[in-house]
Tab-separated table of C-alpha atoms and ligand atoms in Angstrom:
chain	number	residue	atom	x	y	z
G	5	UNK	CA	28.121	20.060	-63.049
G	6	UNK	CA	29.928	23.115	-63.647
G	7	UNK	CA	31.306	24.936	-60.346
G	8	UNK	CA	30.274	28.918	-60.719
G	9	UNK	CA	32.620	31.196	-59.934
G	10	UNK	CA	32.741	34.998	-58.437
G	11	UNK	CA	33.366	37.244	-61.593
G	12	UNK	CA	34.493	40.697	-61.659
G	13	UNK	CA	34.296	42.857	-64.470
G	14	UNK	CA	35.760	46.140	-65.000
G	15	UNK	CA	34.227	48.377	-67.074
G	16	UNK	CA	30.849	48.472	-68.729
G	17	UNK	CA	31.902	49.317	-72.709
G	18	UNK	CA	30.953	47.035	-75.170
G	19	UNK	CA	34.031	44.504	-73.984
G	20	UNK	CA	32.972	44.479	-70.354
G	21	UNK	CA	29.013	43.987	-71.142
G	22	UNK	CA	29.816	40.906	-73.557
G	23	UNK	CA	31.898	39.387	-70.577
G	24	UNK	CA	29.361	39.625	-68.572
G	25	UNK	CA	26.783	38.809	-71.076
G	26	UNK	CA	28.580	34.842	-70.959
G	27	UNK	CA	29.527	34.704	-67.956
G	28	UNK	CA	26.127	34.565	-66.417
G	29	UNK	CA	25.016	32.683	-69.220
G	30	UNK	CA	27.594	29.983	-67.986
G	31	UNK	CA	25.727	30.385	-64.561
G	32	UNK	CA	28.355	32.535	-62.667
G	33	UNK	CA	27.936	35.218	-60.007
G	34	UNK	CA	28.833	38.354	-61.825
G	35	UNK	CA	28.946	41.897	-60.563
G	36	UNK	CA	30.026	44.798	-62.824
G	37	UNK	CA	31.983	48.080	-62.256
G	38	UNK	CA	31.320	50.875	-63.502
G	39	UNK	CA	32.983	54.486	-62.942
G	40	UNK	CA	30.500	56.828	-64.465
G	41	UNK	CA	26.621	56.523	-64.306
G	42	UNK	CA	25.772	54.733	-67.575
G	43	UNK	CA	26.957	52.033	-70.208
G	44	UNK	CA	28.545	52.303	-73.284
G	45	UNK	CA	32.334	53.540	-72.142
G	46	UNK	CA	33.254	55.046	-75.563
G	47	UNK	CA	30.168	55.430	-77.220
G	48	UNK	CA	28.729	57.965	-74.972
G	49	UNK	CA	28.974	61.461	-75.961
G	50	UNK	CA	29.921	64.109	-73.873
G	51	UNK	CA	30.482	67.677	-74.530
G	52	UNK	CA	32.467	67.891	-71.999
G	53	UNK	CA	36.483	67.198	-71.945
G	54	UNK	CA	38.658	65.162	-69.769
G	55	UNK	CA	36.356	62.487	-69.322
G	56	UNK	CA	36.310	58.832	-70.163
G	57	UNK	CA	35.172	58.974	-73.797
G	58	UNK	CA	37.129	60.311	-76.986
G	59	UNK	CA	33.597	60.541	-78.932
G	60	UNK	CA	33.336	63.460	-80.899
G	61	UNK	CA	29.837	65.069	-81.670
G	62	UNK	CA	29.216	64.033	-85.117
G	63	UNK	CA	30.781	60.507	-86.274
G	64	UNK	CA	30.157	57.651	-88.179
G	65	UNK	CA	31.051	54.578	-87.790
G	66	UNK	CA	34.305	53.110	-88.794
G	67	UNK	CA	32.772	49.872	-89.287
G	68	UNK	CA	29.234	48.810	-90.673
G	69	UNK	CA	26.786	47.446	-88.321
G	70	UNK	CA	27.093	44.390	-90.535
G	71	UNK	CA	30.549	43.995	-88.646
G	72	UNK	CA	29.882	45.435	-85.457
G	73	UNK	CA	27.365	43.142	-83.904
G	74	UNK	CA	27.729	40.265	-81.584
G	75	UNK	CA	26.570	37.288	-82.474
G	76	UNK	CA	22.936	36.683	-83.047
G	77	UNK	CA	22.054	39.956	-81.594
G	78	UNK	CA	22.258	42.049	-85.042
G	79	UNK	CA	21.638	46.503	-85.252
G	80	UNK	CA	18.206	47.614	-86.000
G	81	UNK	CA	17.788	46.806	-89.416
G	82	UNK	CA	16.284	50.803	-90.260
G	83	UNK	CA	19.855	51.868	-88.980
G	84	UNK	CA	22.500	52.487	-92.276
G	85	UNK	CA	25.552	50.465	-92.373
G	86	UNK	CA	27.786	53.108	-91.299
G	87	UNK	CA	26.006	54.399	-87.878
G	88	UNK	CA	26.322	57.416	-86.157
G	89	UNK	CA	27.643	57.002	-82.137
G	90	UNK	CA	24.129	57.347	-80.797
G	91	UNK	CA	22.785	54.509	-82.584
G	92	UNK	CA	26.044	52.230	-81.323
G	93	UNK	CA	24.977	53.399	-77.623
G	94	UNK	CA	21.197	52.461	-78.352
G	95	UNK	CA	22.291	49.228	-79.235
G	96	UNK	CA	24.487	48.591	-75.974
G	97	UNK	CA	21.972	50.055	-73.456
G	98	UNK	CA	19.894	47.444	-74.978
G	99	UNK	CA	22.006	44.578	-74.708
G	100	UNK	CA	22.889	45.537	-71.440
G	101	UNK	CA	19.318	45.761	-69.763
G	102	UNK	CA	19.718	42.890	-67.559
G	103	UNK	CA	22.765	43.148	-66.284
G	104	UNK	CA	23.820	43.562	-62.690
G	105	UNK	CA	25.871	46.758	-63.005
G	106	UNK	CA	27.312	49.034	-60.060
G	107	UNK	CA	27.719	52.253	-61.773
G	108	UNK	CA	29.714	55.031	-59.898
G	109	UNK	CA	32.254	52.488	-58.874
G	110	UNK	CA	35.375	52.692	-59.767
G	111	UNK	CA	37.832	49.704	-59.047
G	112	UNK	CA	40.905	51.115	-57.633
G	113	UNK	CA	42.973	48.547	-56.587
G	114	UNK	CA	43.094	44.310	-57.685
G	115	UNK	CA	44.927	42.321	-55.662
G	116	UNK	CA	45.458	38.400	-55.951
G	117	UNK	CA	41.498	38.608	-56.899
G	118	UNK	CA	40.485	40.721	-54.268
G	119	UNK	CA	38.857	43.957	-55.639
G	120	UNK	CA	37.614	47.305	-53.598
G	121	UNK	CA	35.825	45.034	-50.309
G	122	UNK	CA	34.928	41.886	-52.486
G	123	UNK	CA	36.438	38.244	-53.137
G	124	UNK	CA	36.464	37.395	-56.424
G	125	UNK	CA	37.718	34.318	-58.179
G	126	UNK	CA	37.465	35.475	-61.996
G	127	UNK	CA	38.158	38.802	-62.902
G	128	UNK	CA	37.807	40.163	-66.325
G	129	UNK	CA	39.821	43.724	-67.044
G	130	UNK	CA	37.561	45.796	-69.260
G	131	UNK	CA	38.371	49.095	-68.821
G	132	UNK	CA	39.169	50.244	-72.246
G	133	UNK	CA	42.410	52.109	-73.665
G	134	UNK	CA	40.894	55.413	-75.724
G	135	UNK	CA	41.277	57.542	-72.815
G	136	UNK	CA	44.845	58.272	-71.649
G	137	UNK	CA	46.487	60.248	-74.649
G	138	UNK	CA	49.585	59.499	-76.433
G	139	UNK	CA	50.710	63.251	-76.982
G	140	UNK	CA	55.080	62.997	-78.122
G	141	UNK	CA	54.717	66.888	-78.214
G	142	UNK	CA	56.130	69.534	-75.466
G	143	UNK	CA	53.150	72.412	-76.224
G	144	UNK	CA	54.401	74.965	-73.441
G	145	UNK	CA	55.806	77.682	-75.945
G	146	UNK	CA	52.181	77.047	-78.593
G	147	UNK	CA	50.732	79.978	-78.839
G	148	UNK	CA	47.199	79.433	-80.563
G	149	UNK	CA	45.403	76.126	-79.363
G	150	UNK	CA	46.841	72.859	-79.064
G	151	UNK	CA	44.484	69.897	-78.248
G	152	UNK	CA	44.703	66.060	-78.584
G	153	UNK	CA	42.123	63.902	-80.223
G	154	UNK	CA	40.828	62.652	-77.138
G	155	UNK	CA	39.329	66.445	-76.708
G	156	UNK	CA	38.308	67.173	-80.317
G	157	UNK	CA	34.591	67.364	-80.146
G	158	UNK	CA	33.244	69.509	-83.468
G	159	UNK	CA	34.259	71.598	-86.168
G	160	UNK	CA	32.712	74.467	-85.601
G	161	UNK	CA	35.707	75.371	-82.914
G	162	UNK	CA	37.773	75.567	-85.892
G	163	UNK	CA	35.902	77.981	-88.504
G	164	UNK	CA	38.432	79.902	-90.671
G	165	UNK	CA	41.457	78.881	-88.419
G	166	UNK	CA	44.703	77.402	-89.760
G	167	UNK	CA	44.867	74.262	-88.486
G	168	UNK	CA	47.756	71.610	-88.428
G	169	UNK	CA	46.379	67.752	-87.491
G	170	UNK	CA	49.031	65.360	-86.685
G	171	UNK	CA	48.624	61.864	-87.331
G	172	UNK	CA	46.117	59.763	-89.846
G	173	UNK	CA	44.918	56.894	-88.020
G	174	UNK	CA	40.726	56.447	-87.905
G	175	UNK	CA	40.513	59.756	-85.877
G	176	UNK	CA	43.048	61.787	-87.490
G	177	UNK	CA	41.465	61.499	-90.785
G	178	UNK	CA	37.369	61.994	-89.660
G	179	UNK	CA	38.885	65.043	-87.638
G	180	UNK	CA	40.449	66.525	-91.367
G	181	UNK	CA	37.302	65.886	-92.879
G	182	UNK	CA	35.267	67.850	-90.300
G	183	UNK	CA	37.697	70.261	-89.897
G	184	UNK	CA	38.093	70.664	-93.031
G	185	UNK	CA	34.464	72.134	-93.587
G	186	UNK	CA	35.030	75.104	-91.473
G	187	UNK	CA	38.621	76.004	-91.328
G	188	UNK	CA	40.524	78.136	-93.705
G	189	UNK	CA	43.344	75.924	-94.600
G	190	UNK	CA	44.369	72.390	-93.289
G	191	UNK	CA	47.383	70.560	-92.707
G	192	UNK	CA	47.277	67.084	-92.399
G	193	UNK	CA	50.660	65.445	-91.215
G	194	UNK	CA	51.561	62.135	-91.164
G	195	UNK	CA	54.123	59.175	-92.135
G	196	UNK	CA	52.347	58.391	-95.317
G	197	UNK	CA	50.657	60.566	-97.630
G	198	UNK	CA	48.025	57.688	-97.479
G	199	UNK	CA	44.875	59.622	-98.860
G	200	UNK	CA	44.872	59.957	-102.910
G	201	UNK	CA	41.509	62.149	-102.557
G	202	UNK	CA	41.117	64.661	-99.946
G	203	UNK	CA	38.790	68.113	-99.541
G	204	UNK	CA	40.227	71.183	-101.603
G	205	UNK	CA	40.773	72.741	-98.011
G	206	UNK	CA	43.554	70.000	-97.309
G	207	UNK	CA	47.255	69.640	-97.742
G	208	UNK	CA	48.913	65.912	-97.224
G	209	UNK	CA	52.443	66.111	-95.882
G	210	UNK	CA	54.249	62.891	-95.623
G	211	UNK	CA	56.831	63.444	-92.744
G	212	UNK	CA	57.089	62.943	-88.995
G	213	UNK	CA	56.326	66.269	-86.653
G	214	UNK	CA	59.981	66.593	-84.309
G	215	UNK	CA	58.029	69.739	-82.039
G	216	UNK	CA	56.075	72.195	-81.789
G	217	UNK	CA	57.200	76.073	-81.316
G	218	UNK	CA	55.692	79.413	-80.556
G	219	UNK	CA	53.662	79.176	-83.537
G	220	UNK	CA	53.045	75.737	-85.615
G	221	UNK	CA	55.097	72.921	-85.596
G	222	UNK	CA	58.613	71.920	-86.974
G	223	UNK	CA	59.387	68.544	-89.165
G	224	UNK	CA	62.617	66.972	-88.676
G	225	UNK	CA	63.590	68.184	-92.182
G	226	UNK	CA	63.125	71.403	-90.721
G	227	UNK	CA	60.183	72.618	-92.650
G	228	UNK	CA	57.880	75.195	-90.598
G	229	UNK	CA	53.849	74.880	-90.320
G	230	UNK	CA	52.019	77.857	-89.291
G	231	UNK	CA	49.058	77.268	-87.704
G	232	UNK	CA	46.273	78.891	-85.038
G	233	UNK	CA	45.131	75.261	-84.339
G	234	UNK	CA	47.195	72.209	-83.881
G	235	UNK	CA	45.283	68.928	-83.559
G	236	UNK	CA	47.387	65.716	-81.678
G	237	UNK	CA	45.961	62.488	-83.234
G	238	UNK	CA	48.796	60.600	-82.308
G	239	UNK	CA	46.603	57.879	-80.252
G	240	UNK	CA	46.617	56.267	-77.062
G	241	UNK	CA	48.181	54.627	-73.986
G	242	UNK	CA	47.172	51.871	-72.254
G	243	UNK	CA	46.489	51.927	-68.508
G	244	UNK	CA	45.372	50.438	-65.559
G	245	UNK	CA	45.579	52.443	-62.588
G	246	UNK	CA	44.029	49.809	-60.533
G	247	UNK	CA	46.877	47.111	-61.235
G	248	UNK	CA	50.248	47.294	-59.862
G	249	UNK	CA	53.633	47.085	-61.720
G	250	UNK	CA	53.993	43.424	-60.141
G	251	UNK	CA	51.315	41.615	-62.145
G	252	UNK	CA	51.087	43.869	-65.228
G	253	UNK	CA	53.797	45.935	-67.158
G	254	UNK	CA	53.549	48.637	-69.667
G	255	UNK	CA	56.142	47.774	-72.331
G	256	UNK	CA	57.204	49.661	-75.909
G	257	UNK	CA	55.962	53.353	-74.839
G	258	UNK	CA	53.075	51.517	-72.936
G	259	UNK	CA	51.724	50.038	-75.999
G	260	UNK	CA	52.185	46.376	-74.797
G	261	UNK	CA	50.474	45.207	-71.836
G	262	UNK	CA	52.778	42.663	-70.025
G	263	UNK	CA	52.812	39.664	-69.693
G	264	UNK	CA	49.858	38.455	-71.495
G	265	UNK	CA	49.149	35.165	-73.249
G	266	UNK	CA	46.898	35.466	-76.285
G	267	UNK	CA	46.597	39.243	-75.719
G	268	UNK	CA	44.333	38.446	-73.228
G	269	UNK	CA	45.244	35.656	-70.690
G	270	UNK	CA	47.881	36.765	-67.777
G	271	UNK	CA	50.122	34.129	-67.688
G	272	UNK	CA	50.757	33.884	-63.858
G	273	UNK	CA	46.947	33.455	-63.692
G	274	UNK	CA	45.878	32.070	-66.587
G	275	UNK	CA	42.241	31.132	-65.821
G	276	UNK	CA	41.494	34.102	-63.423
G	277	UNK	CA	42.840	37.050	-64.731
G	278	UNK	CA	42.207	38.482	-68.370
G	279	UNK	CA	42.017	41.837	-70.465
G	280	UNK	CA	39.283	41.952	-72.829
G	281	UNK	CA	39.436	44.053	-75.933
G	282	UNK	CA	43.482	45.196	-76.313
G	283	UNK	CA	44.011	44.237	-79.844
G	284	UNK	CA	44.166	47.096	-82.030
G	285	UNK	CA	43.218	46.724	-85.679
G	286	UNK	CA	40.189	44.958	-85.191
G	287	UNK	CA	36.357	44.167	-85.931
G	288	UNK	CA	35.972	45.065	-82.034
G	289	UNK	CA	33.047	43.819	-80.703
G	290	UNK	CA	32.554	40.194	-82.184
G	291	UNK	CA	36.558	39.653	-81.401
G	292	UNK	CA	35.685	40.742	-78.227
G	293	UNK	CA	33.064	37.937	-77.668
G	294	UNK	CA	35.455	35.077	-79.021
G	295	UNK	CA	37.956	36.414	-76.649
G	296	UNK	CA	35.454	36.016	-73.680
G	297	UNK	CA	34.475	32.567	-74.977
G	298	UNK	CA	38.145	31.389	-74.815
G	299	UNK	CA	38.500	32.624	-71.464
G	300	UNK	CA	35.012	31.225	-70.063
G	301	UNK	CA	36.628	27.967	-71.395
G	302	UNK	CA	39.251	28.053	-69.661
G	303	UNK	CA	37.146	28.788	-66.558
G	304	UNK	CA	35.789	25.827	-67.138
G	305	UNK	CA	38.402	23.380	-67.126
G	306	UNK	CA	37.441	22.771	-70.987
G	307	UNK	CA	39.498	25.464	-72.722
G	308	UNK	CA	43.078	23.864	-73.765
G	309	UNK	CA	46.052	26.171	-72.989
G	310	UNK	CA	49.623	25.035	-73.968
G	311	UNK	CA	52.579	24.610	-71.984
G	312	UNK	CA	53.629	27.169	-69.132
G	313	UNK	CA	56.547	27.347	-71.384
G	314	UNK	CA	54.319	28.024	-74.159
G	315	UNK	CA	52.671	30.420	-72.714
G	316	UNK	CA	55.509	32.289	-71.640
G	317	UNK	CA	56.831	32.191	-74.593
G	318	UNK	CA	54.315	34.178	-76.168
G	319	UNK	CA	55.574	37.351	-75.868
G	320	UNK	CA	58.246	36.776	-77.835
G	321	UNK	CA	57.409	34.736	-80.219
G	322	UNK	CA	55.124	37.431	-81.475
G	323	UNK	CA	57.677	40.227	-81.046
G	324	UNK	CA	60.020	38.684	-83.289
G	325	UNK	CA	58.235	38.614	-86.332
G	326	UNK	CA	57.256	42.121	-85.835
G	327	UNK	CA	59.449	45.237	-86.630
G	328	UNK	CA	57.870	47.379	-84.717
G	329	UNK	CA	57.138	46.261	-80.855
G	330	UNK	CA	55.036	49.471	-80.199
G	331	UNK	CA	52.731	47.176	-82.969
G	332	UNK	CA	52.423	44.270	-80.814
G	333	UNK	CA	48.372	44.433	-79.997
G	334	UNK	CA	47.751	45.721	-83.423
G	335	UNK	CA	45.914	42.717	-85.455
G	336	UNK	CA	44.494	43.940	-88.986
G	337	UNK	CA	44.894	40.890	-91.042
G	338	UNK	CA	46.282	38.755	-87.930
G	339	UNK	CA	42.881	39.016	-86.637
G	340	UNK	CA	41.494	35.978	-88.536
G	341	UNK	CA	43.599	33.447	-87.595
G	342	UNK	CA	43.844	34.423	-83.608
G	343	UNK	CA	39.843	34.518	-83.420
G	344	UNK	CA	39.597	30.689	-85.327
G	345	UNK	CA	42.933	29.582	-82.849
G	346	UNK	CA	40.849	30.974	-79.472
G	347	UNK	CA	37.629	29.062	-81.003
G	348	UNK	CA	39.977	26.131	-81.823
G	349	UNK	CA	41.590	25.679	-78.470
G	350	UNK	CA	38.118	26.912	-76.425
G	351	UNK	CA	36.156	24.275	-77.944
G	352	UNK	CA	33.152	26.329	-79.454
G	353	UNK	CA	32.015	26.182	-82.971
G	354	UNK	CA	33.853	29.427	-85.127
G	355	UNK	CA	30.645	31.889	-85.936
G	356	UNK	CA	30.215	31.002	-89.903
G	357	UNK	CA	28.845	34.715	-90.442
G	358	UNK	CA	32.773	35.111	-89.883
G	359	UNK	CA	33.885	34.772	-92.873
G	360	UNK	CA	31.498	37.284	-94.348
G	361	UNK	CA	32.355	39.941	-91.793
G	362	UNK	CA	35.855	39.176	-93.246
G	363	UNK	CA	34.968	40.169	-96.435
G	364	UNK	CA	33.286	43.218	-95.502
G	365	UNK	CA	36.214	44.049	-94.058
G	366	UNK	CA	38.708	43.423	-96.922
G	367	UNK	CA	35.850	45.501	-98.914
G	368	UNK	CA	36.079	48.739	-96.263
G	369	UNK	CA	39.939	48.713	-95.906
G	370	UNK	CA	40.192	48.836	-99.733
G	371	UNK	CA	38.046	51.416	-100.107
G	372	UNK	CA	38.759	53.652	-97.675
G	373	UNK	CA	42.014	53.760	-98.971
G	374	UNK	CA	41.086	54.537	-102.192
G	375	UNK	CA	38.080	57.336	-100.880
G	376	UNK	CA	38.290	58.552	-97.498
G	377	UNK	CA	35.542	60.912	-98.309
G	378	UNK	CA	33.101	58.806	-99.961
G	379	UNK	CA	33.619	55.174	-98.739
G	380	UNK	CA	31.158	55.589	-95.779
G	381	UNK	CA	28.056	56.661	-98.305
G	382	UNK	CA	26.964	53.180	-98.975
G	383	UNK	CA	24.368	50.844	-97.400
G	384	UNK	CA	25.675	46.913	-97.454
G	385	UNK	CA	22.998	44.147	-97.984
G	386	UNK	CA	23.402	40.924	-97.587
G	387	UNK	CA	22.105	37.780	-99.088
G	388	UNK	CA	19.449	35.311	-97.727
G	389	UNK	CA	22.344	33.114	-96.536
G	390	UNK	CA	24.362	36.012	-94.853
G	391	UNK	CA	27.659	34.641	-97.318
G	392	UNK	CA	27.504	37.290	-99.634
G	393	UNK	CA	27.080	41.321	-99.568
G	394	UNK	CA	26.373	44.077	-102.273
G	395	UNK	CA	26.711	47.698	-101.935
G	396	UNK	CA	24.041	49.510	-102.249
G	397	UNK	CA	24.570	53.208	-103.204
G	398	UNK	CA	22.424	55.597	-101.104
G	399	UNK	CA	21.752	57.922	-104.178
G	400	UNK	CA	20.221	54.587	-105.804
G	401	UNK	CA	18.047	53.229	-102.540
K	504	FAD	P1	35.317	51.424	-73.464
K	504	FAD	O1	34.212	51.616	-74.413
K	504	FAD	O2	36.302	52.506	-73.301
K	504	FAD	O3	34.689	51.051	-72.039
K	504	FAD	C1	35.448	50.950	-70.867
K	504	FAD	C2	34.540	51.231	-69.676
K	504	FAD	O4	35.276	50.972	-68.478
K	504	FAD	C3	34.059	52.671	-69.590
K	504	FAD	O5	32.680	52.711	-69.447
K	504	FAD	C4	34.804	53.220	-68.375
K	504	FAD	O6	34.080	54.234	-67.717
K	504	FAD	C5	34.976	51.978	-67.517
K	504	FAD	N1	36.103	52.023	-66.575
K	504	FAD	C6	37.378	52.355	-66.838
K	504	FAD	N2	38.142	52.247	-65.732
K	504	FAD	C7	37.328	51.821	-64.743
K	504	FAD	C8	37.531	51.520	-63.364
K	504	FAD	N3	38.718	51.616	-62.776
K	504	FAD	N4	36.460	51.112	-62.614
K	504	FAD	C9	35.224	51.007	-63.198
K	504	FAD	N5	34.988	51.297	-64.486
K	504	FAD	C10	36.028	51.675	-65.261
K	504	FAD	N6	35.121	50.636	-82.916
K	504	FAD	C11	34.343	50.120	-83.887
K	504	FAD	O7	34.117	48.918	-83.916
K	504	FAD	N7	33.778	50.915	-84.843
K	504	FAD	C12	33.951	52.251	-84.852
K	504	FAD	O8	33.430	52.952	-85.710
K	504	FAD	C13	34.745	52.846	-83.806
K	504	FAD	N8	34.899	54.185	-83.742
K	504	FAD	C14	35.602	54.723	-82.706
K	504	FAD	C15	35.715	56.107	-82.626
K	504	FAD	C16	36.411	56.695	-81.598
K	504	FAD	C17	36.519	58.176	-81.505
K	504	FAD	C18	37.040	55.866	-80.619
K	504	FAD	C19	37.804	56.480	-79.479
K	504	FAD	C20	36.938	54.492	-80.697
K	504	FAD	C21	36.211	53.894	-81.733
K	504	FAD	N9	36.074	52.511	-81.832
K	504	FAD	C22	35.322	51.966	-82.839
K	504	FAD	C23	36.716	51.601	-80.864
K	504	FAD	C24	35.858	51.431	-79.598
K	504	FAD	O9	36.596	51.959	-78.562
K	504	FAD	C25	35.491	49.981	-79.392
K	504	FAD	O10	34.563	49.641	-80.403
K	504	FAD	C26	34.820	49.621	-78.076
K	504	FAD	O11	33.743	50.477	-77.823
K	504	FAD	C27	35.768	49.548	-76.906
K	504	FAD	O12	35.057	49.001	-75.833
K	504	FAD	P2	35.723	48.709	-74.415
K	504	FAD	O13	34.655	48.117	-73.592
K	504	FAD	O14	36.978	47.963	-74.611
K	504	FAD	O15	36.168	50.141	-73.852
């Protein structure tokens, strides 16, 4: 018989409410934490600034719901594949309805597994890593206004304004697109001129910003962009405010969480302690559950781990083959082969639908690079056996 354990879990997003999710299916004593008054972490909208969530007011998904789901609990199937943030939310209140949550609590301190007034033996970090900013740029002498992503929340804020966004990644480029609708002029600058297809409105630059003056910002050639607007989509930090520098460090402008086996395990307490959700790059929520199912493994005395020297040596076994460090969470095609090692060593069967969401994946990333604009305009259907998918145009449905 199987010996349940006191879980924690931090955080009520999509990775926290999949932890949960298992580990009560695996009959342990969960409670969850959560800071604000609802579920969903990211995927609730606020107009509001400062808070949790970077959600802007109009988005689509990234992703199709085809490759957002976990497993055997699929989107509505009257949703489109791309969804808008409000459906994504629908779909995690749902999931979450039975779940013991505490909302309005925020954890402010773990130590040795003993969180706010509680014991815990099993504690599952899920607090998410879109919130703190990543903002290189001193904007005391700016004139006009300069915000970061994180704030962005609609166009309309920018109508017939010049407007300089830094940065390309997912958020960089739906701001230009949405920006682009109401400003005057945008410039969009970043370390590839990645786009081949981009609204009339927009010009590419393909540099790196050194800093921002009195009024636009400065390239380290030492070419000058006006603007009235500059937009900061540089990224974002991780944190946890509740952990001290003892157990976890911040490495590589805090864009490695230290020391961590798999990403996820910490390797002082590798059956106790892990961080759902860090890599970057990712199909999100169904790595999220194969993370959760490694680590309920290991809970369970059936998960394999390696070596402590192993294990310690994961760190840098990854770093060197990287050439970047600040990369080391970041997954895209890596993602493949850590999900089917975690199902490997945890014992459970790899999710066949897998290798479809694989696909779809291969499909997106190819065509978003060839039209930003357009790519998102397409429904995906897939066949009776859920090992193939066509695209079907909206114009022809
Ligand atoms: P979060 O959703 O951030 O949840 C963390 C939760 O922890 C929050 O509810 C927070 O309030 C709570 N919390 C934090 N600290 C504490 C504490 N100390 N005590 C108690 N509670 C705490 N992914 C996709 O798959 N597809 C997309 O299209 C997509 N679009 C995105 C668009 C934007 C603008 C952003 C920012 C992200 C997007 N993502 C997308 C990534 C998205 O963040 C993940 O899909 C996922 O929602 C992350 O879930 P999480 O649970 O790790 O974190």
């Amino acid at each position: 018989m199987q010996f349940t354990k006191k879980v924690c879990v931090i955080g009520a997003g999509a990775a926290g409410l999949v932890a949960a999710k298992h580990a009560i299916r695996e009959g342990h004593e969960v409670d969850i934490f959560e800071q604000t008054d609802q579920v969903g972490g990211t995927w609730v909208y606020s107009e509001e600034t400062g808070c949790h969530s970077s959600m802007y007011k109009v988005m689509k998904t990234n992703l199709p719901k085809e490759a957002m789901l976990f497993q055997d609990v699929p989107f509505h199937e009257d949703l489109p594949s791309f969804m808008s943030h409000e459906s994504v939310l629908e779909y995690l209140i749902e999931y979450s309805n039975d779940l013991p949550i505490k909302f309005n609590t925020t954890v402010t301190t773990i130590k040795n597994s003993v969180v706010t007034d509680s014991f815990y033996n099993v504690v599952f970090v899920c607090n998410g890593h879109f919130f703190e900013p990543l903002n290189p740029y001193d904007s005391s002498k700016f004139k006009g206004r300069i915000l970061h992503s994180h704030d962005y929340r609609e166009a309309e804020d920018f109508k017939d304004k010049n407007v300089v966004i830094v940065g390309a990644g997912p958020s960089g480029i739906d701001i230009t697109l949405q920006v682009a609708q109401t400003a005057k002029k945008v410039t969009l600058i970043s370390k590839k001129a990645a786009y081949p297809v981009l609204p009339k409105t927009v010009v590419q630059v393909a540099t790196h910003v050194k800093e921002v003056d009195e009024t636009g910002v400065v390239t380290v050639e030492g070419d000058h962009f006006e603007a009235d607007a500059i937009i900061v989509c540089t990224g974002y930090v991780f944190k946890f405010p509740f952990l001290d520098s003892s157990l976890i460090q911040l490495k590589h402008n805090e864009l490695m969480v230290s020391p961590l086996y798999q990403h996820l395990c910490h390797v002082d307490h590798p059956t106790s302690l892990f961080f759902v959700g860090l890599p970057l790059g990712t199909i999100t929520f169904p790595l999220f559950e194969v993370q959760v199912k490694y680590a309920l493994s290991l809970i369970a005395g059936k998960g394999k781990l390696p070596s402590d020297a192993t294990i310690h040596n994961f760190e840098d076994a990854r770093l060197h083959g990287l050439q970047n460090p600040a990369a080391f969470h970041t997954m895209v095609e890596d993602q493949w082969e850590y999900m089917a090692e975690l199902a490997e060593m945890g014992g459970f069967e790899p999710w066949e639908y897998m290798e479809t969401i694989r696909k779809l994946y291969a499909y997106i990333m190819t065509e978003r690079r060839k039209n930003v604009i357009g790519y998102k305009l397409v429904n995906f259907e897939l066949s009776k056996d859920e090992k193939e998918f066509k695209v079907v145009d909206f114009a022809s449905q």
